Short mmCIF file of C-alpha atoms in Angstrom, two decimals:
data_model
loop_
_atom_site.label_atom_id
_atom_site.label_comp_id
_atom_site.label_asym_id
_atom_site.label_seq_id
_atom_site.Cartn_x
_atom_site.Cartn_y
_atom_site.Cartn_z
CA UNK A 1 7.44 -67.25 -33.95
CA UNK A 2 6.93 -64.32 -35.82
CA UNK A 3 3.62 -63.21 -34.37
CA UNK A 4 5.09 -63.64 -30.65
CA UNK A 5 7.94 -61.68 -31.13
CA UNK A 6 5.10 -59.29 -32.76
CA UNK A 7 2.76 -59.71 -29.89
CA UNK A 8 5.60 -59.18 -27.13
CA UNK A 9 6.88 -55.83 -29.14
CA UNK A 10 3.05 -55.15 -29.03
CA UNK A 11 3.06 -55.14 -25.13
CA UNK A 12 6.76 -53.59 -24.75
CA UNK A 13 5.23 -50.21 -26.62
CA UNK A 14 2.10 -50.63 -24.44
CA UNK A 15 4.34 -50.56 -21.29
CA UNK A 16 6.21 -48.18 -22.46
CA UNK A 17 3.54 -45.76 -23.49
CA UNK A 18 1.94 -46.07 -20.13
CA UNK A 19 4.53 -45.68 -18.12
CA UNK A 20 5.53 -42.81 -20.18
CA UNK A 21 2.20 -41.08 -19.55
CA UNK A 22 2.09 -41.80 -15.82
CA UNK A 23 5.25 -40.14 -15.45
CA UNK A 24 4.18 -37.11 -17.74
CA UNK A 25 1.11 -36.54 -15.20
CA UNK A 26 3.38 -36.11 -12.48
CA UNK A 27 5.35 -33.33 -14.20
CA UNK A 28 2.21 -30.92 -13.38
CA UNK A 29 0.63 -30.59 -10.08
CA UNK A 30 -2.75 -29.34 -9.20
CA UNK A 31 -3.50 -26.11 -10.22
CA UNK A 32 -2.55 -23.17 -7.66
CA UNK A 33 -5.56 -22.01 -5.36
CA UNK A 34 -4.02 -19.04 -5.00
CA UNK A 35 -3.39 -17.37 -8.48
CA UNK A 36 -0.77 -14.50 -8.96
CA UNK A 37 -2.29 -11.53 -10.23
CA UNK A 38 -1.23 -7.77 -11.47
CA UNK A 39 -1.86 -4.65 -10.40
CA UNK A 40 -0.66 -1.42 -12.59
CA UNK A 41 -0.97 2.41 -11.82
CA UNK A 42 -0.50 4.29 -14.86
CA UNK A 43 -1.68 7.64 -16.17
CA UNK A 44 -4.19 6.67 -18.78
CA UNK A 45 -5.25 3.15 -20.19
CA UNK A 46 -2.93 3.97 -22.75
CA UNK A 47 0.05 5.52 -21.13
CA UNK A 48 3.66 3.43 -19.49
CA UNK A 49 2.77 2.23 -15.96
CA UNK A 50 3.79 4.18 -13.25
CA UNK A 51 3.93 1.41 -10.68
CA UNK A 52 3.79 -2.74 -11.30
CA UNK A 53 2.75 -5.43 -8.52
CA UNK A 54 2.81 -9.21 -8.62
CA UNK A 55 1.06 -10.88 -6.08
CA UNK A 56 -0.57 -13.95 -4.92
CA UNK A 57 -3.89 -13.74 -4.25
CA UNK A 58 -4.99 -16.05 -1.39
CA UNK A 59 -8.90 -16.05 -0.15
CA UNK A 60 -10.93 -16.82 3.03
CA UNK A 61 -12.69 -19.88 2.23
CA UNK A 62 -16.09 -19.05 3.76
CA UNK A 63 -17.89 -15.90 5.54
CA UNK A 64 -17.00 -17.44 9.34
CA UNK A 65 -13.03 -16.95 8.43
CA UNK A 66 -10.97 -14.22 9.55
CA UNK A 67 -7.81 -12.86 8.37
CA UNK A 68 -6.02 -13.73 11.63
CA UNK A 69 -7.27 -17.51 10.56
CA UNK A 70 -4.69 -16.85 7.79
CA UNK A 71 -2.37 -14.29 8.88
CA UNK A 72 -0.50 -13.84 12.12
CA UNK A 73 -0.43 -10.06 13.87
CA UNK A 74 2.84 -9.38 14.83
CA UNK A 75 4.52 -11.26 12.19
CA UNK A 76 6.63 -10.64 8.73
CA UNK A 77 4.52 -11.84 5.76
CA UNK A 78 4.91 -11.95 2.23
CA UNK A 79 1.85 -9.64 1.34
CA UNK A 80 0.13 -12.33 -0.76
CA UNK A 81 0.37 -16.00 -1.29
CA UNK A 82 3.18 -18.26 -2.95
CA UNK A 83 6.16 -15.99 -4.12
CA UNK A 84 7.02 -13.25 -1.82
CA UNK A 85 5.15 -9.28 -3.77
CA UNK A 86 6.89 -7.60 -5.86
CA UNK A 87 6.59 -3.87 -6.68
CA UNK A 88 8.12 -2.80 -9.28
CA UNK A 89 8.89 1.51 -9.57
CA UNK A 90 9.07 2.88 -13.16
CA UNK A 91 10.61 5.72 -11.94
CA UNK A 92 12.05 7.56 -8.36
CA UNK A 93 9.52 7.64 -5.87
CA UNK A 94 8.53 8.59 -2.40
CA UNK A 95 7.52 5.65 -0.71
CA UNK A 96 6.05 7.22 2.71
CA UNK A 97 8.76 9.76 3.02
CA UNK A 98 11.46 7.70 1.76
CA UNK A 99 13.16 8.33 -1.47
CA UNK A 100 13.04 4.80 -3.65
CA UNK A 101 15.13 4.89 -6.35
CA UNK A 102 13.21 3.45 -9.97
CA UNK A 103 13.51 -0.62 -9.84
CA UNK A 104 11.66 -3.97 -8.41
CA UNK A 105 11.51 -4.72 -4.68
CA UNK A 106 9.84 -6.83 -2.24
CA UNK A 107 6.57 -5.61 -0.52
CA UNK A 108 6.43 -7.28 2.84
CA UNK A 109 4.08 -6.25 5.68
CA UNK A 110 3.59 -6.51 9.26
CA UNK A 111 0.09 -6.75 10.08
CA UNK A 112 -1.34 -5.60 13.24
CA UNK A 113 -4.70 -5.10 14.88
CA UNK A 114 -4.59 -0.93 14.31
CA UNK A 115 -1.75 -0.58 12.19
CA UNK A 116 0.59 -2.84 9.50
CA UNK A 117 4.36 -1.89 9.19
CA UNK A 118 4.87 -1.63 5.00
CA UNK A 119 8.48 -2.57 4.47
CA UNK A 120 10.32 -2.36 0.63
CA UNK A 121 12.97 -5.18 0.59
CA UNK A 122 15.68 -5.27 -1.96
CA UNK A 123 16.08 -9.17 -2.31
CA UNK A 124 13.34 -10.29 -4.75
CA UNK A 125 12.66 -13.32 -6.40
CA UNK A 126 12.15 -14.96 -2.80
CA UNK A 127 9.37 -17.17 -1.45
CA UNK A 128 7.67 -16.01 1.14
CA UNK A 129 9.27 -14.19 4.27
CA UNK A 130 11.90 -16.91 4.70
CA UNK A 131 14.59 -15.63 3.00
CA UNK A 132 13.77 -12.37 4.82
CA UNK A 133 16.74 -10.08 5.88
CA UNK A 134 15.72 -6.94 7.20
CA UNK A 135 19.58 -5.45 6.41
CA UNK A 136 17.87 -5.07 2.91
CA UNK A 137 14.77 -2.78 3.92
CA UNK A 138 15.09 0.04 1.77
CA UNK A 139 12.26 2.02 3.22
CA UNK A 140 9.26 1.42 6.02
CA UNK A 141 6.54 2.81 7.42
CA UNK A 142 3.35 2.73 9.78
CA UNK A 143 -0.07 2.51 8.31
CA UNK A 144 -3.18 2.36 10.32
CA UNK A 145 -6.29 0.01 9.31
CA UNK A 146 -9.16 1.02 8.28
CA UNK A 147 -12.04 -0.79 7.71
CA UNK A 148 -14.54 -1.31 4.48
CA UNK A 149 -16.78 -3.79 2.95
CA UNK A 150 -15.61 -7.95 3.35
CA UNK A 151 -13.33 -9.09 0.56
CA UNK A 152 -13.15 -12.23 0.61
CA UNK A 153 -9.97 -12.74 -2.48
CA UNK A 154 -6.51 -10.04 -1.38
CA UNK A 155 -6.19 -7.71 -3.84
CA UNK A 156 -3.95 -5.12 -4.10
CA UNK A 157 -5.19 -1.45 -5.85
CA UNK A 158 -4.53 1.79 -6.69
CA UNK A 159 -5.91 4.85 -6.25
CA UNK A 160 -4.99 8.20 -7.44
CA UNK A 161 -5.27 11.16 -5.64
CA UNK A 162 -4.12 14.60 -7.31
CA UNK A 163 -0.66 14.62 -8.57
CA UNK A 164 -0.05 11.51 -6.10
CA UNK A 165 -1.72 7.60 -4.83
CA UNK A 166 -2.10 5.41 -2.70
CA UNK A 167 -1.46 1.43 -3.35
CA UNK A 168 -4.76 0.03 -1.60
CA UNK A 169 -3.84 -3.67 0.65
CA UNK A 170 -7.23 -5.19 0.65
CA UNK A 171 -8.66 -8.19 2.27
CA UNK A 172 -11.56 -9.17 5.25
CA UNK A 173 -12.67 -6.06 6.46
CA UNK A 174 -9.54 -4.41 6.54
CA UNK A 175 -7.84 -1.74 4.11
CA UNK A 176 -4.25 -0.03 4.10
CA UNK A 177 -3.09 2.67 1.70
CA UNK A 178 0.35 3.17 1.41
CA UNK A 179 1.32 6.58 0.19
CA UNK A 180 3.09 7.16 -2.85
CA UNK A 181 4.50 10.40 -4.29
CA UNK A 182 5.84 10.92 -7.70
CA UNK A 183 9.46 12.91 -8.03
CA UNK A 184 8.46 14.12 -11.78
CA UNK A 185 6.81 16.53 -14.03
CA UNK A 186 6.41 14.27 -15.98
CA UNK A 187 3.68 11.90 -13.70
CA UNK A 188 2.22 14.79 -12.08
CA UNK A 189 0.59 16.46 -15.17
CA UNK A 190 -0.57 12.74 -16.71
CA UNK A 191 -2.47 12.39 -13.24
#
């Protein structure tokens, strides 16, 4: 009697223990193809950051896709993958010729052919474009494409130019450098 109650405790932990991990394993999905990333303009290496951006980084699979296979011209998207971009403004900037005050915002674009409408949205922590609500655009702009090398992963860049940058929208063959101007002494003589 003993060793059946023993053997059928036996099997009860069994059960348990696999049913346990089964439903463990489907706590975590598959890993995300498209992995956020970070992109930082700062002075120096060493220096505060200037500027933050967290993206998604979605890819064209093979050299035969386009970026209209993945994007739509014409339409609002989230300028990355997953969770809609945030940008993320250490200090008062000019974002075109718009004065942004220092704090996080949404980074949403408008792609087209010739040119991509930049747009700086004040609800964040969205996903997507489908919470968009244009009554929150703090500033936008017109950018025309122009066109470089194939990459094949979005990334988003920086590149500094005199007391000033650009943030650098890169993916396919096409490129878009949003202007940025800094409001301080302070960023102007790091630069």
């Amino acid at each position: 009697m003993k060793k059946i109650a023993m053997l059928r405790t036996a099997w009860i932990l069994i059960l348990i223990l696999l049913l346990a991990t089964s439903v463990s394993a489907q706590d975590f999905q598959k890993l995300d193809k498209d992995p956020q990333d970070i992109a930082y303009l700062r002075a120096s290496r060493v220096s505060m950051p200037m500027v933050k951006v967290i993206y998604g980084r979605p890819s064209l699979k093979d050299d035969q896709e386009q970026l209209t296979d993945k994007i739509s011209y014409g339409k609002i998207w989230r300028t990355g993958a997953n969770e809609a971009t945030e940008v993320k403004f250490y200090k008062d900037i000019y974002f075109g010729e718009t004065l942004v005050k220092s704090g996080t915002y949404v980074l949403l674009t408008i792609p087209g052919e010739t040119e991509w409408e930049i747009i700086l949205n004040s609800e964040i922590d969205t996903w997507g474009a489908f919470q968009y609500n244009p009554e929150a655009n703090i500033a936008q702009l017109k950018i025309p494409v122009k066109k470089a090398e194939r990459l094949s992963i979005f990334s988003i860049g920086f590149k500094r130019i005199n007391e000033n940058a650009k943030m650098v929208l890169a993916w396919g063959y096409t490129r878009v450098s949003i202007p940025i101007k800094f409001t301080e002494e302070y960023y102007f003589a790091k630069l």
